[in-house]
């Protein structure tokens, strides 16, 4: 099977692939990557808005009253309110449900169609949130935003990986993470500015989410479909034409032949979700569909993105200082994304995962020890300790920004065979959103009850996931996307599932599913 099967017709043609970097290719990837800004802007804006007094007065007066009672104190439980966290997490519950519809659109109508659907839904959600009069309007708007993110996160990583030549696939795919990080940074800057506009600054923060949605939709109208998707739809002449344009050469016979072989094998699979459960696809299911998207959220990074202003206020920072601190962390995230884009195709995925993992563990332990020694209810943190916390949190963000942030989307998007690629990406997004929503919903109550122990918990989880990467993820840098399956056949653990001679019956089952 393509990327996971056992057809020997492929595997020896990668050296024949030719490409040039064309403006057509650059335009296509930049426009598609704006889908990341939808996700990033929402990640950055929600925490800032939920820390604004004008917003809390209207929708969460009890939280506002509690905040005022502890205005000059530090208190882990200041923002512990499940409806308040539902404002954040409802988006991600909607995203995980919508991703299955997005899978159908992505496979049958193309990656471009999903990108356009995501832009429209996100635009409507932004308008509804900006004009909200009650919590119901807020939640419905958040759900529409979630549908937009479900579609864009389903399609954009696939689009970038399929358009990119193998040798630069890592850097190109990470345009998605870069625009996500830029979205976070811009949202933090917007929150910092709108917090000074009373009493409707929060509406401006939420409403400006419509801008990236408009950019994505208008640009998306001019996007070409990926050659992989066109071949999958049976549009071979158009697929060859687009492949020649994005590669900048007419010498695409080898790559085009691989796409056709992969498509022919994929057409025999009537149920791609069922095919993922076959023995030969165990590495993709375990690593790509479940472990990596779950682990990406269990690093604890999104809690910082969601609640950076809330966290800093809980630790005794003033409102302005907390928003300013979140801008700094947003900037660190962008720097990390640039570092990853620049070096991931040189040093590889595993090196970034493991090196950054050590840093993240050390930072989480340092935060926990600092809070255990210096932080208590009613005791304001000294200025020096506060500055120290901001610095080490920035180190954590920088490490995440070059490892689990971008690679959590890159690795899954490149390891699925064509016949299960859209289905696999759906599960990636679904698992990612399940854990994003759970973390968003549970973090503030966990902060309240576990106190500094929550950071030790994240340190333990990062240790586990780093060991997972060390033992079970082969290096995928510069391997053509349709030949990733060869890595599983030679891996010390996965070869027991993917050895060609052991899977003839599985191949027959896959054709019948």
XYZ file of C-alpha atoms in Angstrom:
513
model
C 0.000 0.000 0.000
C 1.145 3.556 -0.593
C 3.302 4.699 2.226
C 2.463 1.655 4.277
C 2.016 -1.205 1.856
C 4.331 -3.579 0.204
C 4.487 -2.827 -3.488
C 8.094 -2.862 -4.674
C 7.344 -0.780 -7.755
C 8.186 2.250 -5.657
C 11.068 2.962 -3.315
C 13.777 3.411 -5.954
C 12.544 6.488 -7.790
C 13.107 9.223 -5.219
C 16.548 10.076 -6.621
C 14.857 10.920 -9.931
C 12.642 13.652 -8.428
C 13.465 17.142 -9.703
C 12.248 20.533 -8.539
C 12.903 24.250 -8.487
C 11.488 26.792 -6.052
C 8.962 28.778 -8.086
C 6.893 31.834 -7.209
C 3.801 29.775 -7.909
C 4.876 27.296 -5.243
C 5.753 30.058 -2.759
C 2.416 31.825 -3.287
C 0.443 28.615 -2.837
C 2.178 27.670 0.404
C 1.994 31.132 1.965
C -1.721 31.488 1.237
C -2.521 28.010 2.536
C -0.421 28.583 5.644
C -2.572 31.539 6.677
C -4.895 28.843 8.009
C -2.543 28.601 10.959
C -3.246 32.215 11.863
C -6.867 31.288 12.627
C -5.735 28.773 15.219
C -3.004 31.030 16.571
C -5.117 34.142 16.886
C -7.731 32.283 18.865
C -5.115 30.658 21.112
C -3.705 34.077 21.922
C -6.857 36.140 22.162
C -9.030 34.007 24.449
C -6.799 34.169 27.524
C -6.379 37.932 27.235
C -10.088 38.548 26.841
C -10.985 36.384 29.842
C -8.660 38.497 32.001
C -10.298 41.812 30.953
C -12.548 43.349 33.607
C -15.048 44.719 31.062
C -15.589 41.240 29.667
C -15.894 39.630 33.095
C -18.400 42.229 34.342
C -20.851 41.378 31.540
C -20.548 37.605 31.304
C -18.860 36.378 34.502
C -19.666 38.793 37.348
C -18.859 36.211 40.050
C -15.342 35.774 38.664
C -14.980 39.559 38.501
C -16.034 39.894 42.153
C -13.600 37.179 43.239
C -10.834 38.855 41.245
C -11.508 42.179 42.983
C -11.386 40.505 46.393
C -7.900 39.183 45.596
C -6.779 42.196 43.576
C -3.726 42.799 45.749
C -3.129 39.154 46.518
C -1.978 36.096 44.672
C -4.450 33.272 44.562
C -4.314 30.034 42.572
C -8.121 29.848 42.527
C -8.892 33.396 41.381
C -10.198 32.318 37.953
C -11.545 28.864 38.785
C -14.903 28.858 36.978
C -16.056 26.048 34.663
C -18.306 28.284 32.550
C -15.412 30.663 32.017
C -13.193 27.804 30.862
C -16.047 26.516 28.686
C -15.762 29.807 26.792
C -12.283 28.657 25.778
C -12.771 24.906 25.481
C -16.105 24.922 23.575
C -14.218 25.910 20.423
C -12.077 22.794 20.604
C -14.968 20.439 21.271
C -16.613 21.846 18.114
C -13.358 21.455 16.184
C -12.959 17.785 17.069
C -16.518 16.991 15.899
C -16.223 18.987 12.683
C -12.963 17.359 11.651
C -14.777 14.201 10.539
C -16.895 16.225 8.128
C -13.701 17.969 7.083
C -12.129 14.589 6.301
C -14.915 13.796 3.829
C -14.571 17.197 2.147
C -10.778 17.005 2.078
C -10.718 13.574 0.477
C -13.591 13.934 -2.002
C -13.606 17.660 -2.805
C -9.957 18.471 -2.170
C -7.755 20.306 0.302
C -8.701 23.682 -1.164
C -12.426 23.139 -0.488
C -11.744 22.452 3.197
C -9.615 25.582 3.473
C -12.446 27.717 2.059
C -15.058 26.103 4.328
C -12.884 26.752 7.348
C -12.461 30.422 6.450
C -16.218 31.011 6.096
C -17.100 29.346 9.402
C -14.349 31.171 11.291
C -15.491 34.517 9.854
C -19.068 33.955 11.031
C -17.884 32.912 14.487
C -15.745 36.036 14.847
C -18.681 38.303 13.981
C -20.995 36.521 16.418
C -18.461 36.713 19.254
C -17.818 40.388 18.672
C -21.543 41.183 18.869
C -22.364 38.794 21.740
C -24.945 39.947 24.279
C -25.019 36.825 26.435
C -23.079 33.642 27.156
C -25.167 31.622 24.674
C -24.061 33.890 21.804
C -20.476 33.598 22.983
C -20.564 29.801 23.032
C -22.296 29.516 19.635
C -19.738 31.882 18.156
C -16.951 29.837 19.678
C -18.410 26.679 18.145
C -18.399 28.299 14.697
C -14.792 29.279 15.244
C -14.138 25.662 16.204
C -15.647 24.359 12.969
C -13.364 26.742 11.077
C -10.325 25.486 12.947
C -11.396 21.854 12.450
C -11.477 22.333 8.674
C -8.312 24.413 8.392
C -6.241 22.218 10.704
C -7.423 19.192 8.723
C -6.460 20.587 5.328
C -3.538 22.988 5.715
C -0.820 20.618 7.052
C -1.758 18.082 4.362
C -1.711 20.762 1.678
C 1.758 21.975 2.662
C 3.259 18.493 2.974
C 1.860 17.397 -0.385
C 3.002 20.525 -2.208
C 6.523 20.481 -0.784
C 9.536 18.662 -2.270
C 10.877 16.043 0.145
C 14.138 17.869 0.881
C 12.392 20.970 2.235
C 9.112 19.444 3.400
C 9.877 20.130 7.058
C 10.466 23.841 6.545
C 7.465 24.249 4.242
C 5.077 22.386 6.520
C 6.178 24.533 9.426
C 4.786 27.602 7.727
C 1.596 26.399 9.415
C 3.231 26.611 12.834
C 4.871 29.941 11.976
C 1.543 31.558 11.085
C 0.042 29.978 14.214
C 2.767 31.609 16.306
C 2.360 34.927 14.518
C -1.361 34.707 15.192
C -0.657 34.197 18.904
C 1.733 37.153 18.982
C -0.643 39.457 17.096
C -3.512 38.450 19.375
C -1.413 39.280 22.441
C -0.530 42.684 20.991
C -4.179 43.311 20.140
C -5.238 42.373 23.681
C -2.588 44.668 25.138
C -3.978 47.561 23.087
C -7.697 46.849 23.452
C -7.440 46.372 27.223
C -7.105 50.167 27.343
C -10.377 50.690 25.441
C -13.326 50.708 27.831
C -15.882 49.173 27.879
C -15.817 47.475 24.458
C -12.141 46.680 23.839
C -12.793 42.963 24.248
C -15.275 43.083 21.344
C -12.553 44.456 19.100
C -10.176 41.669 20.181
C -12.713 38.976 19.308
C -13.957 40.662 16.124
C -10.519 41.115 14.578
C -10.382 37.331 14.162
C -12.425 37.976 11.002
C -9.381 39.495 9.270
C -7.282 36.307 8.918
C -10.456 34.466 7.883
C -11.047 36.949 5.045
C -7.414 36.716 3.940
C -7.594 32.937 3.924
C -10.840 32.863 1.934
C -9.841 35.427 -0.706
C -6.398 33.888 -1.129
C -7.899 30.407 -1.109
C -9.970 31.213 -4.186
C -6.717 31.423 -6.156
C -5.066 28.338 -4.646
C -4.304 25.342 -6.884
C -5.349 21.933 -5.616
C -2.474 19.620 -4.650
C -1.348 17.148 -7.327
C -1.928 14.307 -4.835
C -5.564 15.306 -4.365
C -6.150 15.791 -8.101
C -4.761 12.331 -8.837
C -6.963 10.955 -6.054
C -9.967 12.573 -7.792
C -8.989 11.097 -11.168
C -7.973 14.443 -12.726
C -4.658 13.209 -14.069
C -3.986 15.842 -16.740
C -4.682 18.672 -14.321
C -2.568 16.952 -11.654
C 0.404 16.723 -14.018
C -0.015 20.355 -15.025
C -0.037 21.550 -11.403
C 2.881 19.288 -10.468
C 4.985 20.771 -13.285
C 4.087 24.318 -12.199
C 4.885 23.824 -8.513
C 8.102 21.909 -9.287
C 9.198 24.377 -11.976
C 10.127 21.630 -14.433
C 8.529 19.247 -16.917
C 10.748 16.410 -15.638
C 8.255 15.057 -13.128
C 7.752 11.564 -14.569
C 9.119 9.711 -11.545
C 7.183 11.689 -8.943
C 3.998 11.609 -11.018
C 4.312 7.846 -11.436
C 4.585 7.451 -7.677
C 1.464 9.578 -7.190
C -0.481 7.440 -9.662
C 0.704 4.194 -8.055
C -0.288 5.490 -4.630
C -3.677 6.615 -5.938
C -4.422 3.299 -7.644
C -3.724 1.448 -4.435
C -5.713 3.976 -2.414
C -8.795 3.502 -4.597
C -9.003 -0.119 -3.459
C -9.654 1.162 0.084
C -13.346 1.937 0.527
C -13.118 2.679 4.247
C -9.915 4.616 5.066
C -10.797 4.832 8.774
C -11.094 1.056 8.928
C -7.861 0.676 6.983
C -6.030 2.623 9.702
C -6.771 -0.225 12.103
C -4.947 -2.812 9.990
C -1.745 -4.252 11.421
C 0.480 -2.742 8.746
C -0.748 0.770 9.628
C -0.048 0.384 13.351
C 2.902 2.843 13.381
C 0.866 5.601 11.729
C -2.095 4.967 14.028
C -0.074 4.924 17.241
C 2.498 7.614 16.460
C 0.740 9.951 14.052
C -2.937 9.689 14.893
C -2.837 9.264 18.666
C 0.447 9.783 20.499
C 1.961 12.896 18.938
C -1.228 15.045 18.810
C -2.060 14.033 22.399
C 1.478 14.630 23.636
C 1.586 18.036 21.937
C -1.141 19.235 24.298
C 0.186 17.384 27.353
C 3.372 19.469 27.253
C 1.324 22.157 29.010
C 2.132 24.752 26.363
C -1.429 25.557 25.416
C -2.262 26.313 29.026
C 0.324 29.073 28.807
C -1.104 30.303 25.489
C -4.699 30.139 26.734
C -4.131 31.586 30.131
C -0.839 33.519 30.103
C -2.507 36.745 31.286
C -4.613 34.793 33.782
C -1.581 32.882 35.082
C 0.500 36.004 35.488
C -2.359 37.823 37.223
C -2.852 34.825 39.521
C 0.828 35.055 40.392
C 0.523 38.687 41.393
C 1.218 40.616 38.171
C -0.986 43.608 37.431
C -3.403 43.512 34.488
C -1.134 45.508 32.171
C 1.977 43.633 33.238
C 0.309 40.258 32.681
C -0.722 41.139 29.135
C 2.734 42.530 28.433
C 4.308 39.302 29.735
C 2.082 37.266 27.412
C 3.309 39.379 24.480
C 6.869 38.402 25.402
C 5.963 34.706 25.439
C 4.205 35.124 22.082
C 7.389 36.607 20.639
C 9.414 33.680 21.970
C 7.020 31.310 20.199
C 7.640 33.043 16.857
C 11.416 32.894 17.338
C 11.155 29.180 18.083
C 9.153 28.603 14.909
C 11.814 30.362 12.806
C 14.522 28.240 14.436
C 12.641 25.063 13.610
C 11.975 26.101 10.013
C 15.652 26.916 9.508
C 17.166 23.726 10.894
C 14.603 20.898 11.057
C 15.514 19.561 7.605
C 19.205 19.650 8.554
C 19.210 18.212 12.069
C 16.014 16.194 11.851
C 12.788 15.777 13.805
C 14.124 13.546 16.586
C 16.932 15.919 17.554
C 14.508 18.802 18.056
C 12.049 16.672 20.001
C 14.674 15.331 22.387
C 16.834 18.410 22.927
C 13.855 20.675 23.541
C 12.228 18.038 25.751
C 15.134 18.212 28.215
C 14.818 22.013 28.393
C 11.063 21.858 28.933
C 11.397 19.334 31.766
C 13.981 21.516 33.529
C 11.811 24.626 33.184
C 8.682 22.962 34.555
C 10.629 21.665 37.569
C 12.140 25.117 38.115
C 8.689 26.788 38.004
C 7.299 24.254 40.469
C 10.204 24.681 42.919
C 10.009 28.479 42.688
C 6.291 28.551 43.391
C 6.588 25.971 46.175
C 9.199 28.084 47.968
C 8.055 31.629 47.199
C 4.344 31.565 46.412
C 1.488 31.349 48.887
C -2.071 32.608 49.156
C -2.086 36.266 50.061
C 1.674 36.676 49.543
C 2.717 38.840 46.598
C 5.647 37.488 44.621
C 8.792 39.641 44.817
C 9.574 41.499 41.589
C 12.772 39.546 41.017
C 10.947 36.218 41.303
C 8.280 37.453 38.897
C 10.915 38.420 36.322
C 12.592 35.022 36.787
C 9.286 33.236 36.107
C 8.723 35.230 32.921
C 12.247 34.420 31.685
C 12.048 30.678 32.295
C 8.530 30.500 30.846
C 9.948 32.179 27.725
C 12.666 29.504 27.623
C 9.934 26.878 27.790
C 7.960 28.574 25.006
C 11.095 28.830 22.854
C 11.767 25.118 23.301
C 8.176 24.192 22.494
C 8.156 26.571 19.530
C 10.938 24.648 17.798
C 9.843 21.146 18.768
C 6.403 19.904 19.821
C 4.628 22.956 18.403
C 5.616 22.608 14.727
C 6.604 18.944 14.746
C 3.296 17.953 16.303
C 1.705 18.900 12.975
C 4.604 18.097 10.630
C 5.279 14.470 11.571
C 1.652 13.232 11.380
C 1.107 15.026 8.066
C 4.043 13.244 6.429
C 3.746 9.652 7.678
C 0.265 8.593 6.501
C -0.079 6.763 3.162
C -2.324 8.442 0.582
C -5.222 6.018 1.071
C -5.552 6.980 4.750
C -4.079 10.476 4.689
C -7.276 12.513 5.024
C -8.746 10.032 7.522
C -5.520 9.987 9.482
C -5.349 13.767 9.572
C -8.930 13.825 10.857
C -7.961 11.655 13.776
C -4.874 13.815 14.354
C -7.034 16.940 14.572
C -9.677 15.133 16.621
C -7.206 13.828 19.206
C -5.447 17.181 19.272
C -8.707 19.016 19.904
C -9.891 16.516 22.535
C -6.771 17.083 24.584
C -6.745 20.816 23.848
C -10.311 21.078 25.115
C -9.625 18.922 28.176
C -6.532 20.912 29.077
C -8.423 24.180 28.576
C -11.342 22.962 30.675
C -9.275 21.416 33.463
C -6.234 23.670 33.815
C -7.666 26.412 36.013
C -9.345 23.979 38.394
C -6.117 21.929 38.442
C -4.110 25.071 39.177
C -6.512 25.745 42.046
C -6.242 22.280 43.595
C -2.773 21.023 42.613
C -1.112 24.438 42.892
C 2.579 24.210 41.925
C 2.173 20.429 41.515
C 0.530 20.981 38.116
C 3.936 21.971 36.717
C 5.568 18.823 38.137
C 2.812 16.809 36.441
C 3.663 18.384 33.079
C 7.382 17.697 33.688
C 6.593 14.017 34.217
C 4.481 13.856 31.071
C 7.221 15.481 28.971
C 9.672 12.880 30.290
C 7.368 10.077 29.152
C 6.812 11.552 25.689
C 10.541 12.165 25.176
C 11.208 8.483 25.887
C 8.472 7.593 23.392
C 10.171 9.664 20.673
C 13.586 8.206 21.495
C 12.395 4.622 21.183
C 9.614 4.618 18.587
C 9.941 7.486 16.084
C 12.325 6.949 13.137
C 13.893 9.971 11.475
C 11.784 11.193 8.530
C 13.815 14.163 7.307
C 14.205 14.378 3.513
C 12.367 11.085 2.943
C 9.804 11.407 0.092
C 6.295 11.362 1.510
C 5.253 8.297 -0.537
C 8.290 6.328 0.696
C 7.962 6.858 4.443
C 6.612 3.314 4.710
C 10.130 1.941 4.129
C 11.189 3.370 7.504
C 8.697 1.183 9.356
C 9.941 -1.951 7.633
C 13.478 -1.399 8.952
C 12.622 -0.027 12.422
C 13.618 -2.262 15.358
C 10.072 -2.298 16.786
C 7.674 -1.490 13.941
C 9.134 -4.036 11.502
C 7.218 -6.767 13.364
C 4.017 -5.101 12.124
C 5.186 -3.900 8.715
C 7.481 -6.597 7.330
C 6.196 -7.333 3.771
C 6.240 -11.089 4.103
C 4.023 -11.006 7.202
C 1.233 -8.888 5.768
C -0.128 -10.509 2.638
C -3.442 -11.307 4.355
C -3.631 -7.746 5.688
C -3.171 -6.393 2.171
C -6.159 -8.415 0.982
C -8.235 -7.201 3.921
C -7.311 -3.599 3.156
C -8.600 -3.981 -0.384
C -11.908 -5.284 0.922
C -12.438 -2.710 3.699
